[in-house]
PDB file of C-alpha atoms in Angstrom:
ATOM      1  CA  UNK X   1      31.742 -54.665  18.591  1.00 52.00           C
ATOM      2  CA  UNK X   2      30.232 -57.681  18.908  1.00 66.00           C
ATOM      3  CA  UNK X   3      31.055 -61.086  16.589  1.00 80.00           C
ATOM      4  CA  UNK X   4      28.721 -62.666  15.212  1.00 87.00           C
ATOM      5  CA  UNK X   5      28.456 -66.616  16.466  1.00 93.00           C
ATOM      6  CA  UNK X   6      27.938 -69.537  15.295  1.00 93.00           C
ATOM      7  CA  UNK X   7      27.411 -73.151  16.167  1.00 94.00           C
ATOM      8  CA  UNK X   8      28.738 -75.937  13.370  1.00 91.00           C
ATOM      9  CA  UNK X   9      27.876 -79.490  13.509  1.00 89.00           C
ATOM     10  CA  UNK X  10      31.185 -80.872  12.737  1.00 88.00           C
ATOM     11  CA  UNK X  11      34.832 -81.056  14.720  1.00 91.00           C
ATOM     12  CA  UNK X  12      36.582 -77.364  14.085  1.00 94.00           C
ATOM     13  CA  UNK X  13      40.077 -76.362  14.505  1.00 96.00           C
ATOM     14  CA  UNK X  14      42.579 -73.469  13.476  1.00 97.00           C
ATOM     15  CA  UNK X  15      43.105 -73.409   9.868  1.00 97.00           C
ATOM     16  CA  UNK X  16      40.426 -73.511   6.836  1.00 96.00           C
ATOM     17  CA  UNK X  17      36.854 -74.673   6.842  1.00 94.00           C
ATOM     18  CA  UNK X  18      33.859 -74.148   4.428  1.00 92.00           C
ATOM     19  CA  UNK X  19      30.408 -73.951   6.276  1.00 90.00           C
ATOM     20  CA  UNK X  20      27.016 -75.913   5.460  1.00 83.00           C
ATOM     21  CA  UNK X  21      24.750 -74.565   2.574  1.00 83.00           C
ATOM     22  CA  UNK X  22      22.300 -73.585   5.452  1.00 81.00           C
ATOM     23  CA  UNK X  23      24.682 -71.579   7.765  1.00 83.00           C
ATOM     24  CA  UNK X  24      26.297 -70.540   4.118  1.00 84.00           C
ATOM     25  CA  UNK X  25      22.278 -68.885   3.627  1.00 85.00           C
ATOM     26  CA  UNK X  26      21.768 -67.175   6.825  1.00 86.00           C
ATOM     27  CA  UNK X  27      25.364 -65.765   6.903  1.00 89.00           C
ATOM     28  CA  UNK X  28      25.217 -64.222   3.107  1.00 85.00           C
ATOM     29  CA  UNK X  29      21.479 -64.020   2.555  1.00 84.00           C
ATOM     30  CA  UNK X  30      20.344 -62.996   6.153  1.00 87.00           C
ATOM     31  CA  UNK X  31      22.340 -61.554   8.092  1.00 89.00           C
ATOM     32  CA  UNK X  32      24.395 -60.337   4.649  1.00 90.00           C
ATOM     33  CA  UNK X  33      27.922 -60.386   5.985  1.00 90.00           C
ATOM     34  CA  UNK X  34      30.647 -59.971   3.600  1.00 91.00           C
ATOM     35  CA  UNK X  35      34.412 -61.161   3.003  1.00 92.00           C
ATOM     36  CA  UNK X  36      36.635 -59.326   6.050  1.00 92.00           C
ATOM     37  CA  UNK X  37      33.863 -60.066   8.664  1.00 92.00           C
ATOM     38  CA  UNK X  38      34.685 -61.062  12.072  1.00 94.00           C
ATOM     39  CA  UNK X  39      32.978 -64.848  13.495  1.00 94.00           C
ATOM     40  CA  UNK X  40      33.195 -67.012  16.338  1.00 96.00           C
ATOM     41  CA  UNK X  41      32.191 -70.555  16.107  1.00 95.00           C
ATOM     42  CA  UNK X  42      31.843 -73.476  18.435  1.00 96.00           C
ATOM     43  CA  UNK X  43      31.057 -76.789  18.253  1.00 95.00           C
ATOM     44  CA  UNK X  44      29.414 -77.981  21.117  1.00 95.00           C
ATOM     45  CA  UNK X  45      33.367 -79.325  22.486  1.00 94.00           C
ATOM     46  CA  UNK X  46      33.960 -76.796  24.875  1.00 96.00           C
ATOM     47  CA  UNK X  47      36.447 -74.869  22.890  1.00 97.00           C
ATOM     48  CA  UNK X  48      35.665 -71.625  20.656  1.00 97.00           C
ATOM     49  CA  UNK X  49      37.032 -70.321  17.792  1.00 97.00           C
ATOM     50  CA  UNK X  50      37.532 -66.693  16.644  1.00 96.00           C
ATOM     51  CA  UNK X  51      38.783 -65.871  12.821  1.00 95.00           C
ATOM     52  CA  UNK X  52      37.587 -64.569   9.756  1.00 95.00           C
ATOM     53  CA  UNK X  53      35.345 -64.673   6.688  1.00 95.00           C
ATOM     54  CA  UNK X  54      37.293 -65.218   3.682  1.00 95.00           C
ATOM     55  CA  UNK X  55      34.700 -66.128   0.640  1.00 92.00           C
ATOM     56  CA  UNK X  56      30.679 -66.024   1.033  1.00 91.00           C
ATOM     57  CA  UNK X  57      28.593 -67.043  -2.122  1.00 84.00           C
ATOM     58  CA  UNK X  58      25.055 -68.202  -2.169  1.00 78.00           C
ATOM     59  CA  UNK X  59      25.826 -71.961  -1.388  1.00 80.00           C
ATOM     60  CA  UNK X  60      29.159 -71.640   0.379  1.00 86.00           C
ATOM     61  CA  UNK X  61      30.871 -69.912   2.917  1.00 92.00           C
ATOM     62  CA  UNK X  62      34.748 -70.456   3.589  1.00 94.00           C
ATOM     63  CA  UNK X  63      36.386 -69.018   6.669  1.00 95.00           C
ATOM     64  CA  UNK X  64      39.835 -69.118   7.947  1.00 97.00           C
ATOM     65  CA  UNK X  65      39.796 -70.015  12.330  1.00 97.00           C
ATOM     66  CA  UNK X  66      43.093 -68.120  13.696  1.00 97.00           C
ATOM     67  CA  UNK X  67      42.558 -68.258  17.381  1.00 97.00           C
ATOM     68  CA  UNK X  68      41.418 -71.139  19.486  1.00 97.00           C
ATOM     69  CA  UNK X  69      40.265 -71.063  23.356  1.00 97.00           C
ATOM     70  CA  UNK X  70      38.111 -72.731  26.312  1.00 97.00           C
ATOM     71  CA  UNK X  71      34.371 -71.314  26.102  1.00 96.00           C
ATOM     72  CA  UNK X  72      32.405 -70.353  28.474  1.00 94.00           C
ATOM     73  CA  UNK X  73      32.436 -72.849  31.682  1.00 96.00           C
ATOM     74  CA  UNK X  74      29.725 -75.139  32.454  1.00 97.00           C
ATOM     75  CA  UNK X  75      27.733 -75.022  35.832  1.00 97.00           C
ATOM     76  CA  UNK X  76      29.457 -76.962  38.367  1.00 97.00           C
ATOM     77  CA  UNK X  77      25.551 -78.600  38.922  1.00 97.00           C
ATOM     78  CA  UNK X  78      24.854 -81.072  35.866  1.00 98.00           C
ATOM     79  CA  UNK X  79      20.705 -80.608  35.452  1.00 98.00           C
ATOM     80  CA  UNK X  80      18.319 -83.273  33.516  1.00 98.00           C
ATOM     81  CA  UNK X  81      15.236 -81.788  32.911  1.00 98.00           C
ATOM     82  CA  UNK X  82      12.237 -83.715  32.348  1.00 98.00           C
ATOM     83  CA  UNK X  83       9.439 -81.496  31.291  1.00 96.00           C
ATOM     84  CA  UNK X  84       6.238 -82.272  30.592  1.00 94.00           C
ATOM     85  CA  UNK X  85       5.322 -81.965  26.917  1.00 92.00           C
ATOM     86  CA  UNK X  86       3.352 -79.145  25.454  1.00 88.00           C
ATOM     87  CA  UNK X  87       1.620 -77.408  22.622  1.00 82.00           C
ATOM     88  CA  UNK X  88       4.107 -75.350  20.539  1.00 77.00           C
ATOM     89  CA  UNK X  89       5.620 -72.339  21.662  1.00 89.00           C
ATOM     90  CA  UNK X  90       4.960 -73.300  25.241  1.00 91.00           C
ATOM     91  CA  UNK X  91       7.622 -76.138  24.651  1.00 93.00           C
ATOM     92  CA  UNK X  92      10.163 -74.061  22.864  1.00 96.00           C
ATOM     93  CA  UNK X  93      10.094 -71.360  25.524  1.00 96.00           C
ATOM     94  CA  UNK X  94      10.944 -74.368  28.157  1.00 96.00           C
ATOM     95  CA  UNK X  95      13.830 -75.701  26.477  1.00 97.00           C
ATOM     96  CA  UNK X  96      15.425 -72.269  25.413  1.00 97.00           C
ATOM     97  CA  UNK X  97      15.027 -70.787  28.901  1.00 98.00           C
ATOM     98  CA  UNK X  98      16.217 -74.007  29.779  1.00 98.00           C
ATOM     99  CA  UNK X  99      19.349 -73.660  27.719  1.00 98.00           C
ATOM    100  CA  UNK X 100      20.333 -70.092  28.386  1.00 98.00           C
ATOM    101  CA  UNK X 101      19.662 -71.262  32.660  1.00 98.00           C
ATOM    102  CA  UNK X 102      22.099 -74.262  32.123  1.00 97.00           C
ATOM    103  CA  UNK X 103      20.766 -77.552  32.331  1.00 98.00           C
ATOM    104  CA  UNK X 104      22.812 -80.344  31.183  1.00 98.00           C
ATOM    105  CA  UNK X 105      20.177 -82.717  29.495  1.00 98.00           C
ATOM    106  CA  UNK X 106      16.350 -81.969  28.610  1.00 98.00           C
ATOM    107  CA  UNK X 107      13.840 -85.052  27.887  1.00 97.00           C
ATOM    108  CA  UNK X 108      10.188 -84.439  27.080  1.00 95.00           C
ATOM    109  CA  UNK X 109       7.756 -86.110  28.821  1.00 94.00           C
ATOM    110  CA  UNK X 110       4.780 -87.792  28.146  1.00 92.00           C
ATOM    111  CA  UNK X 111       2.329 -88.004  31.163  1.00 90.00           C
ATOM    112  CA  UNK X 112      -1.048 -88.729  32.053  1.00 87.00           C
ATOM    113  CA  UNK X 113      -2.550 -85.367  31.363  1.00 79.00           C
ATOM    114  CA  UNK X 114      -0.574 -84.576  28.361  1.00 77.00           C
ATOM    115  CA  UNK X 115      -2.226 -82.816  25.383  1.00 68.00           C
ATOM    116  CA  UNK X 116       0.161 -83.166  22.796  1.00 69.00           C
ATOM    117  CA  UNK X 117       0.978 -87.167  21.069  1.00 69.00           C
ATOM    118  CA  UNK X 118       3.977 -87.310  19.202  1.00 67.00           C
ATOM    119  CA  UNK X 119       4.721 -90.373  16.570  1.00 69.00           C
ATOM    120  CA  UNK X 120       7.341 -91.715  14.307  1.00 64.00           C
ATOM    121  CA  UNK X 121       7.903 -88.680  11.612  1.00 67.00           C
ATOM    122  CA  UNK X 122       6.131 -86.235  12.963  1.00 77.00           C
ATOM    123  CA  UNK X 123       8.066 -86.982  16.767  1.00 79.00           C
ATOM    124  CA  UNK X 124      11.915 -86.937  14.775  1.00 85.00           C
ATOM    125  CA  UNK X 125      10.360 -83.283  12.969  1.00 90.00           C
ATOM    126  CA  UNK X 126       9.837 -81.996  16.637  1.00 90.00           C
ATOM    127  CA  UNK X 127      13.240 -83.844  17.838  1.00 93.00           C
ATOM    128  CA  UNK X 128      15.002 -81.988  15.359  1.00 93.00           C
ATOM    129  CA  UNK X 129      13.463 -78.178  15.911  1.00 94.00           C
ATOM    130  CA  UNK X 130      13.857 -78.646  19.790  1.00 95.00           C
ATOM    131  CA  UNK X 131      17.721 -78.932  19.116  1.00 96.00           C
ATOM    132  CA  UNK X 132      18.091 -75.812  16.796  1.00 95.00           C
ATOM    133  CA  UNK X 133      15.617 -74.120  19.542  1.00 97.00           C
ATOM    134  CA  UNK X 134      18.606 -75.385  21.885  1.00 97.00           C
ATOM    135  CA  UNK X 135      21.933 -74.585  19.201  1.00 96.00           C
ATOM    136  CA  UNK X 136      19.954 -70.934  18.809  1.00 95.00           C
ATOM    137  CA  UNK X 137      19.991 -70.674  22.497  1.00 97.00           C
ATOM    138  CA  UNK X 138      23.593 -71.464  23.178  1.00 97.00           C
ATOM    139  CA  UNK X 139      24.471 -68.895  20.186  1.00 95.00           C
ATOM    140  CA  UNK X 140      23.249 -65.981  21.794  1.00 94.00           C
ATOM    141  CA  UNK X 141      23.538 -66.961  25.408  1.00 95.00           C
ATOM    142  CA  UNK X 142      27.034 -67.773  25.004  1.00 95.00           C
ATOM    143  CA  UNK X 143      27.070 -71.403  26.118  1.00 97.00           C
ATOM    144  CA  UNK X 144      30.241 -73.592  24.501  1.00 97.00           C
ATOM    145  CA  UNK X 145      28.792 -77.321  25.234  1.00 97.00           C
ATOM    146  CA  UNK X 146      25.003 -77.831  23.730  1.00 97.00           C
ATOM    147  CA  UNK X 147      22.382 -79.779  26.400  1.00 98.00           C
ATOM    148  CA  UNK X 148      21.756 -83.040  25.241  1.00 97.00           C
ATOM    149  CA  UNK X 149      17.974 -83.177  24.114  1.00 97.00           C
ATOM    150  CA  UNK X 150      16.366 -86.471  24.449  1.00 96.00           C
ATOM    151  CA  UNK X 151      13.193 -88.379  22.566  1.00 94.00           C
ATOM    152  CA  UNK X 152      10.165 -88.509  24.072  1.00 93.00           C
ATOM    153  CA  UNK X 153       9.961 -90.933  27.127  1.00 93.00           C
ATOM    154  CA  UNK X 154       6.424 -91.934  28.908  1.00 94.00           C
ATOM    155  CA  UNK X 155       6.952 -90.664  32.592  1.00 96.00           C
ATOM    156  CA  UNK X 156       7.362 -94.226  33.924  1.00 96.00           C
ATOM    157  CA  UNK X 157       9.974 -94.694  31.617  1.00 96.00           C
ATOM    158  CA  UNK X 158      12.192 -91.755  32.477  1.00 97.00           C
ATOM    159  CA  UNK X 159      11.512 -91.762  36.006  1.00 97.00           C
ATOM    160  CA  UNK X 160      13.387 -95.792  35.597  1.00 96.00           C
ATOM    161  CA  UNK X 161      16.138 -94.700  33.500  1.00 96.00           C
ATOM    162  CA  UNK X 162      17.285 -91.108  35.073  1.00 97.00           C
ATOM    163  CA  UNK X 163      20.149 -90.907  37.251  1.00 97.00           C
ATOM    164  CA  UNK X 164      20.534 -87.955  39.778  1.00 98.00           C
ATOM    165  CA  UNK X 165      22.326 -87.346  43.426  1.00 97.00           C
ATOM    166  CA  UNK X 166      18.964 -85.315  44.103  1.00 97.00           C
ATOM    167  CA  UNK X 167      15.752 -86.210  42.422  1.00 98.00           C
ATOM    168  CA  UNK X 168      12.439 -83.088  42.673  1.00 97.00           C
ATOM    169  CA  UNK X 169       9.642 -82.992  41.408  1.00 95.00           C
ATOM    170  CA  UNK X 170       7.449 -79.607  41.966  1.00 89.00           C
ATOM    171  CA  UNK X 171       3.990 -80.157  44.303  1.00 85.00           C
ATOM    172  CA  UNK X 172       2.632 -77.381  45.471  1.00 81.00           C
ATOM    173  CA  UNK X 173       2.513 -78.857  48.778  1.00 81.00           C
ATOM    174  CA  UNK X 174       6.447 -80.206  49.340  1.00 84.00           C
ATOM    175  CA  UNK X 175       9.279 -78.762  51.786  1.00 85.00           C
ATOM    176  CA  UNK X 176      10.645 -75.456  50.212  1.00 88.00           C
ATOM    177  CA  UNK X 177      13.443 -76.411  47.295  1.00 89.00           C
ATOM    178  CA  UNK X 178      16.283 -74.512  49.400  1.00 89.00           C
ATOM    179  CA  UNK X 179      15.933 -76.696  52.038  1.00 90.00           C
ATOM    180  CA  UNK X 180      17.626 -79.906  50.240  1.00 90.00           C
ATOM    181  CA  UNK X 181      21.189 -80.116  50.811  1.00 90.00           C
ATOM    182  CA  UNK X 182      23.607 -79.169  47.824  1.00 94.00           C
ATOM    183  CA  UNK X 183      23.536 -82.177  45.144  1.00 96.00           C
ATOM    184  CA  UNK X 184      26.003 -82.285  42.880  1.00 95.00           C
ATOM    185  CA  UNK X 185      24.023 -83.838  39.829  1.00 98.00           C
ATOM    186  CA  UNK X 186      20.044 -82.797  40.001  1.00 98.00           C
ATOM    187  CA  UNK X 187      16.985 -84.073  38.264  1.00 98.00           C
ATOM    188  CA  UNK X 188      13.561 -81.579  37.806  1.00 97.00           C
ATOM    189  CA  UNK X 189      10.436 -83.225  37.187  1.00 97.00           C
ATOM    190  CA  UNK X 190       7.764 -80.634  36.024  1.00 95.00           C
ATOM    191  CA  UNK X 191       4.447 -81.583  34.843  1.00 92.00           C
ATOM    192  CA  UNK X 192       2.854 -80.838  31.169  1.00 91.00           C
ATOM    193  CA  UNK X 193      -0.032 -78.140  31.100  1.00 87.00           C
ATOM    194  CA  UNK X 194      -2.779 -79.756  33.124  1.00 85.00           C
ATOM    195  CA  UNK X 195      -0.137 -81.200  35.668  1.00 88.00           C
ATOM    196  CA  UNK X 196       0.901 -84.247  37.122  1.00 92.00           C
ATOM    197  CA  UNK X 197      -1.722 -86.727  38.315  1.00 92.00           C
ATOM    198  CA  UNK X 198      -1.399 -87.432  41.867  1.00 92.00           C
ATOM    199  CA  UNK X 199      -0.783 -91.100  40.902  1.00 95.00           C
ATOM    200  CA  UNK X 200       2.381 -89.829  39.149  1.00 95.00           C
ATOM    201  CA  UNK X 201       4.066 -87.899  42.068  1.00 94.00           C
ATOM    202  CA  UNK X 202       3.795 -90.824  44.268  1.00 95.00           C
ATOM    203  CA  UNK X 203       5.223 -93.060  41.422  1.00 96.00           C
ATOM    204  CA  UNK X 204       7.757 -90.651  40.835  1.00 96.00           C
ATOM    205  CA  UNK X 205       8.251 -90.693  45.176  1.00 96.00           C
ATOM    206  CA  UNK X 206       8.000 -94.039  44.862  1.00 96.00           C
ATOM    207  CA  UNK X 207      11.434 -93.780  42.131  1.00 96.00           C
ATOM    208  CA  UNK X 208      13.404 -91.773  44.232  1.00 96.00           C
ATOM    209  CA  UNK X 209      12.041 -88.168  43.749  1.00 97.00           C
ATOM    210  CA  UNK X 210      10.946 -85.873  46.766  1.00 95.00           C
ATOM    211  CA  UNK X 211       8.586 -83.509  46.423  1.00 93.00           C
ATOM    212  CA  UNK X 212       9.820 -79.782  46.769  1.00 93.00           C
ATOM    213  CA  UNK X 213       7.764 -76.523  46.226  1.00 90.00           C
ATOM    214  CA  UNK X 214       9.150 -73.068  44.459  1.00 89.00           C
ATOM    215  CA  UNK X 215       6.526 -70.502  46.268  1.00 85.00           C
ATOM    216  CA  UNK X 216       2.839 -70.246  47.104  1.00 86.00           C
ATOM    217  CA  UNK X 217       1.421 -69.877  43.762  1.00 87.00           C
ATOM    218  CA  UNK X 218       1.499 -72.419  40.938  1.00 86.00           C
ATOM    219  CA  UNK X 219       3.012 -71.727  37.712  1.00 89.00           C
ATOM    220  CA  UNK X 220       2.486 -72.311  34.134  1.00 91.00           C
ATOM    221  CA  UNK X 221       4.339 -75.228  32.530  1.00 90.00           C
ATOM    222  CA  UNK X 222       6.594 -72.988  30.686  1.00 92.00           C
ATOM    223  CA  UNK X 223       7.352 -70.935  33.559  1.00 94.00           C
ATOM    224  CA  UNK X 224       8.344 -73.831  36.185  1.00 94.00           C
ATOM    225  CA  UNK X 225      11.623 -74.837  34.720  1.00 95.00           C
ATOM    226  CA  UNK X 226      12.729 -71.156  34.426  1.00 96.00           C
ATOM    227  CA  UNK X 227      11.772 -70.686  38.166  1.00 96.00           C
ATOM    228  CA  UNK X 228      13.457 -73.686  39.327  1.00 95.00           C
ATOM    229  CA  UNK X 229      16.628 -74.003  37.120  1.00 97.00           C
ATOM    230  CA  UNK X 230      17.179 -69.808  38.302  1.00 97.00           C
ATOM    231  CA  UNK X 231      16.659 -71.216  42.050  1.00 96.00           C
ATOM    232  CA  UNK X 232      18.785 -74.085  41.817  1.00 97.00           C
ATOM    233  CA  UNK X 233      21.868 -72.579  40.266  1.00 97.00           C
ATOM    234  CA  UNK X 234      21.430 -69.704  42.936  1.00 96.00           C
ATOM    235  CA  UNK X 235      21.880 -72.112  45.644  1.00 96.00           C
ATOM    236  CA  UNK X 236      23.735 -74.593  44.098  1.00 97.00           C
ATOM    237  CA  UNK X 237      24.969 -73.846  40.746  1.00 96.00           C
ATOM    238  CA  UNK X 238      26.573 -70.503  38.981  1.00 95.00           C
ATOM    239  CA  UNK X 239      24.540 -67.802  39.503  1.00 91.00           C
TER     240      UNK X 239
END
């Protein structure tokens, strides 16, 4: 049978631990699991832990961790996404397909054709549900390290700041993506909803990035990074 898992913000190790109020909720009130249930937890370290569920109120939650070990392994290729921002569920799709494919590092950009402007409060809100899209996606994927999602950076911004052995961005007119020799550290560029201006792939060229193509058809915004984070960890990665 299956354990239930669970990622905690906080260092674990073998011995007692008492869970936050809202973990303490979704354990007892949601998913209703009693005293005696089996867990696994990890916290974003590398390392897992397997024990068992010793109290569970409404607030609180105490387990007991009996067996430590090394989680699953990363993908030899380290991945920084930087993905166009857009609307709602289009955005959470990208990062948790993101997640579950194994990229390292996710920022959000903001380009020229963007539809979505992000500010102060409202920009930490969408911060803060992109990483529990993310910690949601390593639960049930079975991931042991969480990617590290960014702030919003404007495009000329990121495109200064991001370090890669192999820079892409996706143009429908480039060289195929397999044939760039095997990097060992890899940055995606994909464009928000209405795409990249022209302007902005030759700034992005102009920063390092070549222009590579996944097929003749153009995809959806959401649908790029699962395309070419699958590709790249075929020929380079884990898969």
């Amino acid at each position: 049978m299956r354990l239930s898992r669970f990622f905690v913000d906080s260092s674990l190790s073998l011995g007692q631990h008492e869970l936050p109020e809202a973990q303490a909720h979704y354990i007892g009130r949601v998913l209703r699991l009693a005293a005696g249930a089996a867990v696994q937890l990890f916290d974003g370290s590398g390392q897992e832990f397997r024990g068992e569920l010793l109290e569970v109120g409404k607030k609180s939650v105490r387990v007991e961790l009996r067996e430590q070990f090394a989680g699953l392994a990363e993908s030899p290729l380290r991945i920084h996404l930087g993905q166009g921002l857009s609307r709602g569920e289009r955005m959470d799709w990208a990062i948790q397909k993101a997640t579950e494919l194994g990229v390292a590092e996710i920022t959000p950009i903001v380009s020229e054709r963007c539809e979505v402007r992000l500010k102060d409060e409202r920009a930490d809100k969408r911060l803060a549900h992109w990483r529990q899209v993310a910690v949601s996606a390593c639960e049930q994927c079975g991931r042991s390290v969480l990617p590290l999602i960014h702030p919003p950076l404007l495009l000329e911004d990121w495109l200064e700041r991001v370090e890669a052995e192999l820079k892409l961005v996706l143009h429908p007119v480039a060289e195929p993506l397999e044939r760039h020799a095997r990097p060992a550290s890899l940055a995606f560029l994909i464009g928000p909803e209405g795409g990249l201006a022209d302007a902005e792939v030759e700034q992005a060229k102009g920063r390092g990035f070549q222009a590579a193509r996944l097929g003749p058809r153009v995809l959806r915004t959401e649908t790029a990074p699962v395309v070419a984070l699958s590709v790249a960890q075929q020929l380079w990665g884990d898969f």
